[in-house]
Amino acid sequence: MFDPFRRVARRRGWWLAVAGVASAGCALFLYAPAALAKRAIPPTVMLYTDGGTFSLGEVEQTIFGCYSSNSMVAPLVSCVDSNGVAGTGSPSSMVGSGQLDTSVLGRFKYTVTATDASSDPGKTGATATASFTYAVAAPPTATIKVPADGGIYNATQVLDASYKCAEGKFGPGLSTSNGCAGPVADGAQIDTNTVGQYSFSVNATSQDLQTGAATSTYTVVYPTGTAVVCDPDSVAVNQATTCTATLTTQPHAGAPTGTVGFSSSKAGSFTPASCTLSPDTGLGADVSTCSVSFTPTVAGSQKITAAYGGDSVYHGTSSGTTKVTT
């Protein structure tokens, strides 16, 4: 017997069955076979690691999972991260472990995509994604202005520290607790009471725990003063005079050591060209002297200069002058 209701129901994918007929009417039962049920929920992706800020070349592993809402209807086809790493497992769940690309500085997005099979033949399955952003940052830097690297400073000189730190490119910012730390605070006074060679280091720390540092090596020395006298101060051309350099320093610093070099503003010769200082107790406990012979070779007045080179204890920036007339 032809049944139009049954035909329509079958065309729409449903089975319609007649259970029976009674005087009160008809009883109908409706069935929806699982093979033809439609997917209501797409697959899901779970990321078990998170983003952050990383250093250049840092190794950072990722763990991810993809899950089917109904593996009988829509089994998983793939579970792949943005670097092409595929998860493995069953049609219901796949798990994978990848690695963030930290080969280049910048800000990036890491994504995992899950794809399942379609319940409709010939159609593409549903997809789902999960992602996080991360940064690859350069380390912070520190720079020191004072004390300068190779700087020479006088004992008891007022010396205020001057330094700064900067976050690296794409970094999250310097640490709020110890982002830029030196032996003394920036702008604070550095102890110069004791002579010697010292190192001054500043450390920069980022919020992502990357670090940078700068170090300057400087010397604290006793200040000195140089004077020179030539006796006699008036000689004939090609006649020699003795030029004596006298070095003084601060009280209780001891007699300066080292050498003194000489020069003239016109023609002449020094014998020797420089001399080595020796303590001169007759002038004081903190005084040294040394002498050379100078012979002018042209007529006229000229200036004689004595320059002290200094050493690891005494400053060598001072010089003295006198005149010799022929």
PDB file of C-alpha atoms in Angstrom, residues 64-253:
ATOM      1  CA  PHE A  64      48.714  20.910  23.280  1.00  0.00           C
ATOM      2  CA  GLY A  65      45.714  18.623  22.880  1.00  0.00           C
ATOM      3  CA  CYS A  66      42.799  18.333  20.441  1.00  0.00           C
ATOM      4  CA  TYR A  67      39.510  16.594  21.312  1.00  0.00           C
ATOM      5  CA  SER A  68      36.487  15.480  19.282  1.00  0.00           C
ATOM      6  CA  SER A  69      32.999  16.258  20.543  1.00  0.00           C
ATOM      7  CA  ASN A  70      31.771  12.943  19.122  1.00  0.00           C
ATOM      8  CA  SER A  71      34.374  10.696  17.576  1.00  0.00           C
ATOM      9  CA  MET A  72      31.713   8.348  16.216  1.00  0.00           C
ATOM     10  CA  VAL A  73      30.143  11.088  14.115  1.00  0.00           C
ATOM     11  CA  ALA A  74      33.091  13.490  13.596  1.00  0.00           C
ATOM     12  CA  PRO A  75      36.463  11.854  14.338  1.00  0.00           C
ATOM     13  CA  LEU A  76      39.580  14.001  14.492  1.00  0.00           C
ATOM     14  CA  VAL A  77      41.528  14.268  11.269  1.00  0.00           C
ATOM     15  CA  SER A  78      44.418  16.450  12.393  1.00  0.00           C
ATOM     16  CA  CYS A  79      45.841  18.445  15.290  1.00  0.00           C
ATOM     17  CA  VAL A  80      48.641  20.751  14.114  1.00  0.00           C
ATOM     18  CA  ASP A  81      50.458  23.757  15.573  1.00  0.00           C
ATOM     19  CA  SER A  82      51.534  26.852  13.625  1.00  0.00           C
ATOM     20  CA  ASN A  83      55.050  25.450  13.187  1.00  0.00           C
ATOM     21  CA  GLY A  84      53.728  22.307  11.473  1.00  0.00           C
ATOM     22  CA  VAL A  85      54.089  19.951  14.442  1.00  0.00           C
ATOM     23  CA  ALA A  86      51.264  17.380  14.480  1.00  0.00           C
ATOM     24  CA  GLY A  87      49.718  15.769  17.517  1.00  0.00           C
ATOM     25  CA  THR A  88      49.135  12.029  17.650  1.00  0.00           C
ATOM     26  CA  GLY A  89      46.548   9.815  19.285  1.00  0.00           C
ATOM     27  CA  SER A  90      43.085   8.520  18.484  1.00  0.00           C
ATOM     28  CA  PRO A  91      40.045   9.844  16.566  1.00  0.00           C
ATOM     29  CA  SER A  92      38.764  11.177  19.881  1.00  0.00           C
ATOM     30  CA  SER A  93      41.911  12.910  21.176  1.00  0.00           C
ATOM     31  CA  MET A  94      45.346  13.890  19.926  1.00  0.00           C
ATOM     32  CA  VAL A  95      48.227  15.312  21.957  1.00  0.00           C
ATOM     33  CA  GLY A  96      51.390  17.009  20.721  1.00  0.00           C
ATOM     34  CA  SER A  97      54.524  18.769  21.908  1.00  0.00           C
ATOM     35  CA  GLY A  98      56.005  21.621  19.887  1.00  0.00           C
ATOM     36  CA  GLN A  99      58.496  24.405  20.354  1.00  0.00           C
ATOM     37  CA  LEU A 100      58.227  28.168  20.071  1.00  0.00           C
ATOM     38  CA  ASP A 101      60.281  29.835  17.356  1.00  0.00           C
ATOM     39  CA  THR A 102      62.692  32.141  19.210  1.00  0.00           C
ATOM     40  CA  SER A 103      65.196  32.637  16.392  1.00  0.00           C
ATOM     41  CA  VAL A 104      64.161  36.232  15.659  1.00  0.00           C
ATOM     42  CA  LEU A 105      63.348  39.208  17.875  1.00  0.00           C
ATOM     43  CA  GLY A 106      59.714  40.278  17.776  1.00  0.00           C
ATOM     44  CA  ARG A 107      56.162  39.552  18.899  1.00  0.00           C
ATOM     45  CA  PHE A 108      54.498  36.403  17.586  1.00  0.00           C
ATOM     46  CA  LYS A 109      51.349  34.257  17.784  1.00  0.00           C
ATOM     47  CA  TYR A 110      51.393  30.527  18.414  1.00  0.00           C
ATOM     48  CA  THR A 111      48.276  28.640  17.226  1.00  0.00           C
ATOM     49  CA  VAL A 112      47.034  25.042  17.306  1.00  0.00           C
ATOM     50  CA  THR A 113      44.272  23.965  14.894  1.00  0.00           C
ATOM     51  CA  ALA A 114      42.043  20.899  15.237  1.00  0.00           C
ATOM     52  CA  THR A 115      40.085  19.519  12.261  1.00  0.00           C
ATOM     53  CA  ASP A 116      37.501  16.748  12.299  1.00  0.00           C
ATOM     54  CA  ALA A 117      35.752  14.771   9.553  1.00  0.00           C
ATOM     55  CA  SER A 118      32.440  16.020   8.192  1.00  0.00           C
ATOM     56  CA  SER A 119      29.247  14.018   8.724  1.00  0.00           C
ATOM     57  CA  ASP A 120      28.198  15.134   5.268  1.00  0.00           C
ATOM     58  CA  PRO A 121      30.119  13.294   2.541  1.00  0.00           C
ATOM     59  CA  GLY A 122      32.177  15.574   0.328  1.00  0.00           C
ATOM     60  CA  LYS A 123      32.206  18.447   2.789  1.00  0.00           C
ATOM     61  CA  THR A 124      35.077  19.794   4.902  1.00  0.00           C
ATOM     62  CA  GLY A 125      35.016  19.031   8.580  1.00  0.00           C
ATOM     63  CA  ALA A 126      34.786  21.602  11.346  1.00  0.00           C
ATOM     64  CA  THR A 127      37.870  23.293  12.748  1.00  0.00           C
ATOM     65  CA  ALA A 128      38.754  24.891  16.047  1.00  0.00           C
ATOM     66  CA  THR A 129      41.804  26.889  17.138  1.00  0.00           C
ATOM     67  CA  ALA A 130      43.485  28.084  20.314  1.00  0.00           C
ATOM     68  CA  SER A 131      46.406  30.481  20.468  1.00  0.00           C
ATOM     69  CA  PHE A 132      48.573  32.732  22.614  1.00  0.00           C
ATOM     70  CA  THR A 133      51.022  35.520  21.896  1.00  0.00           C
ATOM     71  CA  TYR A 134      54.639  35.662  22.984  1.00  0.00           C
ATOM     72  CA  ALA A 135      57.662  37.915  22.523  1.00  0.00           C
ATOM     73  CA  VAL A 136      61.314  37.277  21.799  1.00  0.00           C
ATOM     74  CA  ALA A 137      63.212  40.106  23.447  1.00  0.00           C
ATOM     75  CA  ALA A 138      66.742  41.450  23.507  1.00  0.00           C
ATOM     76  CA  PRO A 139      68.390  41.667  26.942  1.00  0.00           C
ATOM     77  CA  PRO A 140      68.500  44.971  28.846  1.00  0.00           C
ATOM     78  CA  THR A 141      71.620  47.132  28.792  1.00  0.00           C
ATOM     79  CA  ALA A 142      73.516  49.232  31.323  1.00  0.00           C
ATOM     80  CA  THR A 143      75.773  52.227  30.663  1.00  0.00           C
ATOM     81  CA  ILE A 144      78.096  54.035  33.058  1.00  0.00           C
ATOM     82  CA  LYS A 145      79.076  57.688  32.640  1.00  0.00           C
ATOM     83  CA  VAL A 146      80.728  58.254  36.032  1.00  0.00           C
ATOM     84  CA  PRO A 147      83.096  56.796  37.037  1.00  0.00           C
ATOM     85  CA  ALA A 148      84.414  56.636  33.495  1.00  0.00           C
ATOM     86  CA  ASP A 149      86.210  53.519  32.374  1.00  0.00           C
ATOM     87  CA  GLY A 150      89.920  54.301  32.660  1.00  0.00           C
ATOM     88  CA  GLY A 151      89.161  57.463  34.628  1.00  0.00           C
ATOM     89  CA  ILE A 152      91.645  58.906  37.116  1.00  0.00           C
ATOM     90  CA  TYR A 153      90.282  60.794  40.112  1.00  0.00           C
ATOM     91  CA  ASN A 154      91.945  62.601  42.981  1.00  0.00           C
ATOM     92  CA  ALA A 155      91.710  61.302  46.519  1.00  0.00           C
ATOM     93  CA  THR A 156      88.823  62.935  48.459  1.00  0.00           C
ATOM     94  CA  GLN A 157      87.446  64.324  45.175  1.00  0.00           C
ATOM     95  CA  VAL A 158      83.671  64.673  45.150  1.00  0.00           C
ATOM     96  CA  LEU A 159      82.552  62.033  42.649  1.00  0.00           C
ATOM     97  CA  ASP A 160      78.845  61.399  42.016  1.00  0.00           C
ATOM     98  CA  ALA A 161      77.813  58.205  40.233  1.00  0.00           C
ATOM     99  CA  SER A 162      76.014  58.558  36.916  1.00  0.00           C
ATOM    100  CA  TYR A 163      74.599  55.509  35.154  1.00  0.00           C
ATOM    101  CA  LYS A 164      71.408  54.225  33.530  1.00  0.00           C
ATOM    102  CA  CYS A 165      69.754  51.058  32.240  1.00  0.00           C
ATOM    103  CA  ALA A 166      67.453  50.422  29.293  1.00  0.00           C
ATOM    104  CA  GLU A 167      65.137  47.543  28.478  1.00  0.00           C
ATOM    105  CA  GLY A 168      65.964  45.528  25.376  1.00  0.00           C
ATOM    106  CA  LYS A 169      63.808  45.630  22.246  1.00  0.00           C
ATOM    107  CA  PHE A 170      60.448  43.864  22.733  1.00  0.00           C
ATOM    108  CA  GLY A 171      61.185  43.397  26.438  1.00  0.00           C
ATOM    109  CA  PRO A 172      58.442  43.694  29.072  1.00  0.00           C
ATOM    110  CA  GLY A 173      60.243  46.409  31.043  1.00  0.00           C
ATOM    111  CA  LEU A 174      62.897  46.589  33.720  1.00  0.00           C
ATOM    112  CA  SER A 175      62.292  44.898  37.041  1.00  0.00           C
ATOM    113  CA  THR A 176      60.685  47.224  39.570  1.00  0.00           C
ATOM    114  CA  SER A 177      62.820  45.924  42.426  1.00  0.00           C
ATOM    115  CA  ASN A 178      66.331  45.644  40.971  1.00  0.00           C
ATOM    116  CA  GLY A 179      66.006  46.811  37.381  1.00  0.00           C
ATOM    117  CA  CYS A 180      69.137  48.981  37.500  1.00  0.00           C
ATOM    118  CA  ALA A 181      71.492  48.362  40.413  1.00  0.00           C
ATOM    119  CA  GLY A 182      74.984  49.669  41.105  1.00  0.00           C
ATOM    120  CA  PRO A 183      77.304  49.817  44.138  1.00  0.00           C
ATOM    121  CA  VAL A 184      75.659  53.126  45.034  1.00  0.00           C
ATOM    122  CA  ALA A 185      72.452  54.701  43.760  1.00  0.00           C
ATOM    123  CA  ASP A 186      72.582  56.778  40.604  1.00  0.00           C
ATOM    124  CA  GLY A 187      73.586  60.292  41.665  1.00  0.00           C
ATOM    125  CA  ALA A 188      75.009  59.166  45.016  1.00  0.00           C
ATOM    126  CA  GLN A 189      78.592  59.941  46.039  1.00  0.00           C
ATOM    127  CA  ILE A 190      81.363  57.416  45.408  1.00  0.00           C
ATOM    128  CA  ASP A 191      83.974  56.913  48.114  1.00  0.00           C
ATOM    129  CA  THR A 192      87.333  58.363  47.002  1.00  0.00           C
ATOM    130  CA  ASN A 193      89.071  58.415  50.362  1.00  0.00           C
ATOM    131  CA  THR A 194      91.498  55.611  49.571  1.00  0.00           C
ATOM    132  CA  VAL A 195      93.865  55.474  46.601  1.00  0.00           C
ATOM    133  CA  GLY A 196      93.877  52.414  44.365  1.00  0.00           C
ATOM    134  CA  GLN A 197      92.208  50.864  41.336  1.00  0.00           C
ATOM    135  CA  TYR A 198      88.522  50.010  41.521  1.00  0.00           C
ATOM    136  CA  SER A 199      85.733  48.434  39.496  1.00  0.00           C
ATOM    137  CA  PHE A 200      82.226  49.878  39.333  1.00  0.00           C
ATOM    138  CA  SER A 201      79.557  47.505  37.977  1.00  0.00           C
ATOM    139  CA  VAL A 202      75.916  48.138  37.116  1.00  0.00           C
ATOM    140  CA  ASN A 203      73.450  45.299  36.513  1.00  0.00           C
ATOM    141  CA  ALA A 204      70.245  45.647  34.501  1.00  0.00           C
ATOM    142  CA  THR A 205      67.433  43.125  35.061  1.00  0.00           C
ATOM    143  CA  SER A 206      64.292  42.743  32.969  1.00  0.00           C
ATOM    144  CA  GLN A 207      60.921  41.526  34.193  1.00  0.00           C
ATOM    145  CA  ASP A 208      61.528  38.396  32.099  1.00  0.00           C
ATOM    146  CA  LEU A 209      64.741  37.885  34.147  1.00  0.00           C
ATOM    147  CA  GLN A 210      67.128  38.616  31.287  1.00  0.00           C
ATOM    148  CA  THR A 211      70.132  40.601  32.475  1.00  0.00           C
ATOM    149  CA  GLY A 212      72.760  42.980  31.177  1.00  0.00           C
ATOM    150  CA  ALA A 213      75.776  44.568  32.829  1.00  0.00           C
ATOM    151  CA  ALA A 214      78.426  47.247  32.425  1.00  0.00           C
ATOM    152  CA  THR A 215      81.693  47.692  34.315  1.00  0.00           C
ATOM    153  CA  SER A 216      84.124  50.585  34.468  1.00  0.00           C
ATOM    154  CA  THR A 217      87.596  50.409  35.992  1.00  0.00           C
ATOM    155  CA  TYR A 218      88.922  53.619  37.507  1.00  0.00           C
ATOM    156  CA  THR A 219      91.794  54.782  39.685  1.00  0.00           C
ATOM    157  CA  VAL A 220      91.890  57.028  42.740  1.00  0.00           C
ATOM    158  CA  VAL A 221      95.247  58.795  43.179  1.00  0.00           C
ATOM    159  CA  TYR A 222      96.785  61.562  45.242  1.00  0.00           C
ATOM    160  CA  PRO A 223      96.696  64.981  43.581  1.00  0.00           C
ATOM    161  CA  THR A 224     100.037  66.553  42.666  1.00  0.00           C
ATOM    162  CA  GLY A 225     101.484  69.921  41.733  1.00  0.00           C
ATOM    163  CA  THR A 226     104.533  70.472  39.510  1.00  0.00           C
ATOM    164  CA  ALA A 227     106.931  73.401  39.488  1.00  0.00           C
ATOM    165  CA  VAL A 228     110.145  73.859  37.482  1.00  0.00           C
ATOM    166  CA  VAL A 229     113.075  76.254  37.993  1.00  0.00           C
ATOM    167  CA  CYS A 230     116.129  76.636  35.750  1.00  0.00           C
ATOM    168  CA  ASP A 231     119.311  77.946  37.359  1.00  0.00           C
ATOM    169  CA  PRO A 232     120.702  80.130  36.023  1.00  0.00           C
ATOM    170  CA  ASP A 233     117.656  81.419  34.138  1.00  0.00           C
ATOM    171  CA  SER A 234     119.763  83.542  31.769  1.00  0.00           C
ATOM    172  CA  VAL A 235     122.477  81.879  29.702  1.00  0.00           C
ATOM    173  CA  ALA A 236     124.248  82.338  26.379  1.00  0.00           C
ATOM    174  CA  VAL A 237     123.381  80.308  23.309  1.00  0.00           C
ATOM    175  CA  ASN A 238     124.856  76.790  23.631  1.00  0.00           C
ATOM    176  CA  GLN A 239     125.461  77.354  27.343  1.00  0.00           C
ATOM    177  CA  ALA A 240     123.818  74.814  29.721  1.00  0.00           C
ATOM    178  CA  THR A 241     121.490  75.516  32.639  1.00  0.00           C
ATOM    179  CA  THR A 242     120.075  73.093  35.208  1.00  0.00           C
ATOM    180  CA  CYS A 243     116.301  72.730  35.287  1.00  0.00           C
ATOM    181  CA  THR A 244     114.806  71.141  38.428  1.00  0.00           C
ATOM    182  CA  ALA A 245     111.240  69.852  38.709  1.00  0.00           C
ATOM    183  CA  THR A 246     109.588  69.803  42.142  1.00  0.00           C
ATOM    184  CA  LEU A 247     106.549  67.585  42.806  1.00  0.00           C
ATOM    185  CA  THR A 248     104.266  68.108  45.795  1.00  0.00           C
ATOM    186  CA  THR A 249     101.149  66.267  46.947  1.00  0.00           C
ATOM    187  CA  GLN A 250      98.659  66.389  49.805  1.00  0.00           C
ATOM    188  CA  PRO A 251      99.930  65.998  53.376  1.00  0.00           C
ATOM    189  CA  HIS A 252     100.706  62.480  54.549  1.00  0.00           C
ATOM    190  CA  ALA A 253     100.492  61.082  51.013  1.00  0.00           C
TER     191      ALA A 253
END
